[in-house]
Short mmCIF file of C-alpha atoms in Angstrom, two decimals:
data_model
loop_
_atom_site.label_atom_id
_atom_site.label_comp_id
_atom_site.label_asym_id
_atom_site.label_seq_id
_atom_site.Cartn_x
_atom_site.Cartn_y
_atom_site.Cartn_z
CA UNK N 1 67.10 65.86 124.96
CA UNK N 2 66.57 69.01 127.04
CA UNK N 3 68.44 67.43 129.97
CA UNK N 4 71.24 66.39 127.64
CA UNK N 5 71.65 69.94 126.33
CA UNK N 6 71.73 71.49 129.81
CA UNK N 7 74.30 68.98 131.13
CA UNK N 8 76.52 68.69 128.05
CA UNK N 9 78.12 72.09 127.45
CA UNK N 10 80.74 70.77 125.01
CA UNK N 11 78.31 69.05 122.62
CA UNK N 12 76.12 70.98 120.20
CA UNK N 13 73.20 68.57 120.01
CA UNK N 14 71.61 70.63 117.26
CA UNK N 15 74.68 69.91 115.11
CA UNK N 16 74.63 66.17 115.67
CA UNK N 17 74.25 63.93 112.65
CA UNK N 18 73.85 60.17 112.45
CA UNK N 19 75.72 57.73 110.28
CA UNK N 20 73.71 54.53 110.22
CA UNK N 21 74.09 51.07 108.74
CA UNK N 22 71.37 48.42 108.60
CA UNK N 23 72.09 44.77 109.38
CA UNK N 24 70.32 42.57 106.84
CA UNK N 25 69.59 38.86 106.89
CA UNK N 26 70.20 36.48 104.00
CA UNK N 27 66.94 37.62 102.38
CA UNK N 28 67.91 41.29 102.50
CA UNK N 29 65.50 42.13 105.33
CA UNK N 30 66.67 44.73 107.86
CA UNK N 31 66.93 43.03 111.26
CA UNK N 32 68.95 45.62 113.23
CA UNK N 33 70.61 49.04 113.03
CA UNK N 34 74.00 50.42 113.95
CA UNK N 35 73.96 54.18 114.60
CA UNK N 36 76.85 56.58 115.22
CA UNK N 37 76.30 60.15 116.42
CA UNK N 38 78.83 62.56 114.96
CA UNK N 39 79.59 66.27 114.81
CA UNK N 40 78.22 67.37 111.45
CA UNK N 41 80.22 70.62 111.61
CA UNK N 42 83.44 68.71 110.91
CA UNK N 43 82.37 67.99 107.33
CA UNK N 44 83.37 64.72 105.71
CA UNK N 45 85.61 63.73 108.64
CA UNK N 46 82.55 63.13 110.84
CA UNK N 47 84.17 62.92 114.28
CA UNK N 48 82.21 60.23 116.20
CA UNK N 49 80.75 60.95 119.65
CA UNK N 50 78.86 57.77 120.50
CA UNK N 51 77.37 54.63 118.98
CA UNK N 52 74.37 52.36 119.44
CA UNK N 53 73.04 49.03 118.19
CA UNK N 54 69.44 47.81 118.37
CA UNK N 55 66.75 46.03 116.43
CA UNK N 56 65.07 49.37 115.67
CA UNK N 57 66.65 52.45 114.15
CA UNK N 58 65.11 54.80 116.70
CA UNK N 59 66.43 52.79 119.67
CA UNK N 60 69.90 52.57 118.09
CA UNK N 61 69.91 56.37 117.85
CA UNK N 62 68.84 56.73 121.47
CA UNK N 63 71.69 54.47 122.60
CA UNK N 64 74.13 56.52 120.50
CA UNK N 65 72.82 59.71 122.12
CA UNK N 66 73.15 58.20 125.60
CA UNK N 67 76.78 57.28 124.93
CA UNK N 68 77.40 60.78 123.55
CA UNK N 69 75.96 62.21 126.76
CA UNK N 70 78.08 59.99 129.01
CA UNK N 71 81.25 61.01 127.19
CA UNK N 72 80.29 64.68 127.40
CA UNK N 73 79.83 64.35 131.16
CA UNK N 74 83.26 62.75 131.42
CA UNK N 75 84.81 65.68 129.52
CA UNK N 76 83.06 68.13 131.86
CA UNK N 77 84.57 66.35 134.87
CA UNK N 78 87.97 66.12 133.17
CA UNK N 79 88.02 69.86 132.39
CA UNK N 80 86.90 70.98 135.88
CA UNK N 81 90.06 71.03 138.07
CA UNK N 82 88.39 70.12 141.38
CA UNK N 83 86.33 67.31 139.84
CA UNK N 84 89.32 66.04 137.86
CA UNK N 85 91.20 65.42 141.08
CA UNK N 86 88.21 64.12 143.06
CA UNK N 87 87.47 61.48 140.43
CA UNK N 88 91.08 60.45 139.78
CA UNK N 89 90.99 61.66 136.17
CA UNK N 90 94.53 62.93 136.65
CA UNK N 91 95.63 59.34 137.30
CA UNK N 92 93.18 57.55 134.96
CA UNK N 93 92.52 60.04 132.13
CA UNK N 94 89.84 58.07 130.29
CA UNK N 95 86.20 57.06 130.63
CA UNK N 96 87.30 53.91 132.48
CA UNK N 97 84.83 53.16 135.28
CA UNK N 98 82.42 56.00 134.47
CA UNK N 99 78.69 55.41 134.07
CA UNK N 100 75.67 57.74 133.91
CA UNK N 101 72.01 56.84 134.23
CA UNK N 102 68.67 57.47 135.87
CA UNK N 103 68.83 54.63 138.43
CA UNK N 104 71.62 55.10 140.97
CA UNK N 105 72.03 51.43 141.92
CA UNK N 106 72.08 50.19 138.33
CA UNK N 107 74.45 52.97 137.30
CA UNK N 108 76.81 52.12 140.15
CA UNK N 109 76.76 48.46 139.07
CA UNK N 110 77.62 49.43 135.49
CA UNK N 111 80.52 51.56 136.72
CA UNK N 112 81.89 48.64 138.75
CA UNK N 113 81.53 46.25 135.81
CA UNK N 114 83.41 48.61 133.51
CA UNK N 115 86.19 49.13 136.05
CA UNK N 116 86.65 45.37 136.37
CA UNK N 117 86.57 44.93 132.59
CA UNK N 118 89.36 47.46 132.11
CA UNK N 119 91.42 46.02 134.95
CA UNK N 120 91.00 42.46 133.67
CA UNK N 121 92.26 43.40 130.20
CA UNK N 122 95.35 44.96 131.76
CA UNK N 123 96.00 41.95 133.95
CA UNK N 124 95.57 39.59 131.00
CA UNK N 125 97.77 41.47 128.54
CA UNK N 126 100.13 43.64 130.60
CA UNK N 127 100.77 41.26 133.50
CA UNK N 128 100.44 38.10 131.35
CA UNK N 129 97.96 36.45 133.74
CA UNK N 130 95.92 33.78 131.87
CA UNK N 131 92.62 34.61 133.54
CA UNK N 132 90.59 33.65 130.47
CA UNK N 133 90.13 30.30 128.74
CA UNK N 134 89.37 29.95 125.06
CA UNK N 135 86.01 28.27 124.57
CA UNK N 136 83.94 26.95 121.69
CA UNK N 137 81.58 29.34 119.94
CA UNK N 138 78.42 29.88 122.03
CA UNK N 139 75.30 28.39 120.45
CA UNK N 140 72.65 30.98 121.30
CA UNK N 141 72.62 34.02 118.99
CA UNK N 142 70.07 36.53 117.77
CA UNK N 143 69.57 36.79 113.99
CA UNK N 144 71.43 40.13 114.00
CA UNK N 145 74.40 38.62 115.84
CA UNK N 146 74.59 35.76 113.34
CA UNK N 147 74.88 38.30 110.54
CA UNK N 148 77.67 40.15 112.39
CA UNK N 149 79.54 36.89 112.95
CA UNK N 150 79.63 36.51 109.19
CA UNK N 151 81.51 39.81 108.81
CA UNK N 152 84.65 38.18 110.24
CA UNK N 153 86.83 35.48 108.73
CA UNK N 154 87.24 33.86 112.12
CA UNK N 155 86.09 34.57 115.68
CA UNK N 156 87.64 33.50 118.98
CA UNK N 157 85.78 33.43 122.30
CA UNK N 158 87.53 33.78 125.67
CA UNK N 159 85.79 33.54 129.05
CA UNK N 160 86.66 33.99 132.70
CA UNK N 161 84.79 34.02 136.02
CA UNK N 162 86.17 36.87 138.12
CA UNK N 163 85.97 37.32 141.88
CA UNK N 164 85.24 40.95 142.76
CA UNK N 165 85.69 42.70 146.09
CA UNK N 166 84.23 46.20 146.44
CA UNK N 167 85.88 48.05 149.34
CA UNK N 168 85.96 51.77 148.53
CA UNK N 169 86.76 52.97 152.06
CA UNK N 170 87.31 51.84 155.62
CA UNK N 171 83.88 53.19 156.56
CA UNK N 172 82.02 51.05 154.01
CA UNK N 173 81.75 47.27 154.52
CA UNK N 174 83.33 45.35 151.64
CA UNK N 175 81.13 43.27 149.35
CA UNK N 176 82.27 40.23 147.38
CA UNK N 177 80.65 38.52 144.41
CA UNK N 178 81.43 36.93 141.06
CA UNK N 179 81.20 38.37 137.57
CA UNK N 180 81.51 36.72 134.18
CA UNK N 181 83.68 38.32 131.49
CA UNK N 182 83.64 37.40 127.83
CA UNK N 183 86.14 38.49 125.18
CA UNK N 184 85.49 38.26 121.45
CA UNK N 185 88.33 38.53 118.95
CA UNK N 186 87.09 39.02 115.40
CA UNK N 187 89.67 38.36 112.68
CA UNK N 188 89.46 39.91 109.23
CA UNK N 189 92.26 39.94 106.67
CA UNK N 190 95.51 40.55 108.57
CA UNK N 191 93.79 42.25 111.50
CA UNK N 192 91.92 41.55 114.69
CA UNK N 193 89.14 43.50 116.41
CA UNK N 194 88.40 42.95 120.13
CA UNK N 195 85.22 43.35 122.12
CA UNK N 196 84.35 42.45 125.71
CA UNK N 197 81.72 42.67 128.40
CA UNK N 198 81.40 41.96 132.13
CA UNK N 199 78.06 40.76 133.50
CA UNK N 200 76.55 38.63 136.24
CA UNK N 201 77.04 34.87 135.68
CA UNK N 202 73.28 34.31 135.33
CA UNK N 203 72.71 37.23 132.95
CA UNK N 204 70.11 36.00 130.42
CA UNK N 205 72.06 37.26 127.41
CA UNK N 206 75.55 36.67 128.77
CA UNK N 207 78.52 38.74 127.56
CA UNK N 208 78.62 37.55 123.95
CA UNK N 209 76.32 39.73 121.86
CA UNK N 210 77.62 42.97 123.38
CA UNK N 211 81.24 41.80 122.95
CA UNK N 212 80.63 40.82 119.32
CA UNK N 213 79.00 44.16 118.53
CA UNK N 214 81.92 46.01 120.11
CA UNK N 215 84.36 44.03 117.98
CA UNK N 216 82.31 44.91 114.89
CA UNK N 217 82.31 48.60 115.85
CA UNK N 218 86.11 48.48 116.03
CA UNK N 219 86.14 46.91 112.58
CA UNK N 220 83.92 49.70 111.24
CA UNK N 221 86.19 52.32 112.82
CA UNK N 222 89.19 50.71 111.14
CA UNK N 223 87.48 50.59 107.75
CA UNK N 224 86.56 54.29 108.12
CA UNK N 225 89.96 55.33 109.46
CA UNK N 226 91.16 56.87 106.18
CA UNK N 227 88.10 59.13 106.14
CA UNK N 228 88.14 59.98 109.85
CA UNK N 229 91.62 61.42 110.11
CA UNK N 230 90.36 64.38 112.15
CA UNK N 231 89.79 61.88 114.99
CA UNK N 232 93.63 61.72 115.06
CA UNK N 233 94.85 58.22 114.38
CA UNK N 234 97.94 58.94 116.50
CA UNK N 235 95.92 59.13 119.70
CA UNK N 236 94.31 56.49 121.91
CA UNK N 237 92.28 54.46 121.12
CA UNK N 238 92.27 55.03 117.35
CA UNK N 239 96.00 54.38 117.09
CA UNK N 240 95.48 50.85 118.43
CA UNK N 241 92.38 50.22 116.33
CA UNK N 242 94.38 51.10 113.21
CA UNK N 243 97.50 49.15 114.21
CA UNK N 244 95.81 45.91 115.23
CA UNK N 245 93.39 46.23 112.32
CA UNK N 246 96.26 45.01 110.17
CA UNK N 247 98.51 43.29 112.74
CA UNK N 248 96.63 40.39 114.31
CA UNK N 249 99.86 38.50 114.97
CA UNK N 250 101.06 41.30 117.25
CA UNK N 251 97.89 40.90 119.31
CA UNK N 252 98.08 37.11 119.53
CA UNK N 253 101.67 37.27 120.71
CA UNK N 254 100.50 39.21 123.79
CA UNK N 255 97.89 36.66 124.92
CA UNK N 256 99.24 34.37 127.68
CA UNK N 257 98.83 30.62 127.34
CA UNK N 258 96.73 28.68 129.84
CA UNK N 259 99.56 26.31 130.72
CA UNK N 260 101.49 29.26 132.13
CA UNK N 261 98.91 29.67 134.92
CA UNK N 262 100.50 29.91 138.36
CA UNK N 263 97.90 31.16 140.84
CA UNK N 264 94.41 31.04 139.36
CA UNK N 265 92.49 32.11 142.50
CA UNK N 266 94.68 35.12 143.16
CA UNK N 267 94.99 36.13 139.51
CA UNK N 268 91.23 36.33 139.00
CA UNK N 269 90.48 38.32 142.18
CA UNK N 270 89.90 42.04 141.65
CA UNK N 271 89.28 44.87 144.09
CA UNK N 272 87.35 48.06 143.43
CA UNK N 273 89.01 50.44 145.87
CA UNK N 274 87.56 53.68 144.49
CA UNK N 275 83.80 54.24 144.17
CA UNK N 276 82.23 57.70 144.12
CA UNK N 277 79.11 59.44 142.88
CA UNK N 278 79.37 62.83 141.21
CA UNK N 279 76.66 64.69 143.11
CA UNK N 280 76.61 67.94 141.18
CA UNK N 281 73.38 69.95 141.58
CA UNK N 282 72.98 70.26 137.79
CA UNK N 283 72.97 66.48 137.49
CA UNK N 284 70.86 65.72 140.54
CA UNK N 285 68.09 68.17 139.71
CA UNK N 286 67.45 66.26 136.47
CA UNK N 287 67.60 62.88 138.22
CA UNK N 288 70.89 61.95 136.55
CA UNK N 289 73.35 59.79 138.49
CA UNK N 290 77.04 59.69 137.59
CA UNK N 291 79.37 57.14 139.20
CA UNK N 292 83.01 56.24 138.84
CA UNK N 293 84.60 52.99 140.01
CA UNK N 294 88.28 52.04 139.78
CA UNK N 295 90.74 49.32 140.61
CA UNK N 296 93.55 51.77 141.26
CA UNK N 297 96.18 49.03 141.14
CA UNK N 298 95.54 48.51 137.41
CA UNK N 299 97.53 50.14 134.60
CA UNK N 300 95.51 52.93 132.94
CA UNK N 301 94.32 52.06 129.45
CA UNK N 302 95.84 55.23 128.01
CA UNK N 303 99.37 54.21 129.03
CA UNK N 304 101.73 52.79 126.46
CA UNK N 305 102.00 53.06 122.69
CA UNK N 306 99.93 51.79 119.77
CA UNK N 307 101.34 48.25 120.13
CA UNK N 308 99.64 47.58 123.48
CA UNK N 309 96.68 45.27 122.88
CA UNK N 310 94.41 46.94 125.45
CA UNK N 311 91.50 49.09 124.26
#
């Protein structure tokens, strides 16, 4: 917590509160926790900073704090003119491709995975490239995930194997490998709530639990939207959460059909052409590593209006 305070000037950690919801099984037993860190000084609006999900309440809080920290670091980079330019925040003004952590290699890998995830969504929806196939519901779920599945009327699962080339500069040899991306679309009432994750093809848990939890978090944000108006529903991403939370048909109309596929190999190949570590002394002295990765050919997530099904 001390490191978080010293490297997060725009977050008052002493003012953080937690809004938490238990996940219960059919017998009423608590099997997991969802925790959201918020600014308690905003009163009933409770502007959210970060969220976490875990079997234990304490671990869910720690994940929420870690996400709060990552977003604070992004805001520090965004609000520092030299860093803003160095890390392409002027071109991609969101947390896309940012990751922070204590292990440099793992943090770099997470940054690359997030960059590819964002780029793949844009290619799927904006460019109408059918890089994902709808599949049957996966069979392996934790008890907590089974309970979350029951919070939706219907769930769709989409999957794609993506070829990734990392070539950040002429002086660094390019590396190629494959990643697996899963997309979950949770339907409730007239709305839809998306979630996704990119991971290695042999990842023991695959992309599904994380994607499902993300979809559920979007559903929670939608259900709380009337109370959280200080988060500004007219701004990204809340504007899209609110719109698609009651307009599933508008989302489905943007998903390309598999029979429209023209060039599968080319469509599913992605290149990370920007990869940089933020080596600020304040971060390095605490052992914190901050990386950003980007596919600069992709359309930034913040572009477009509330009707764009990318968030």
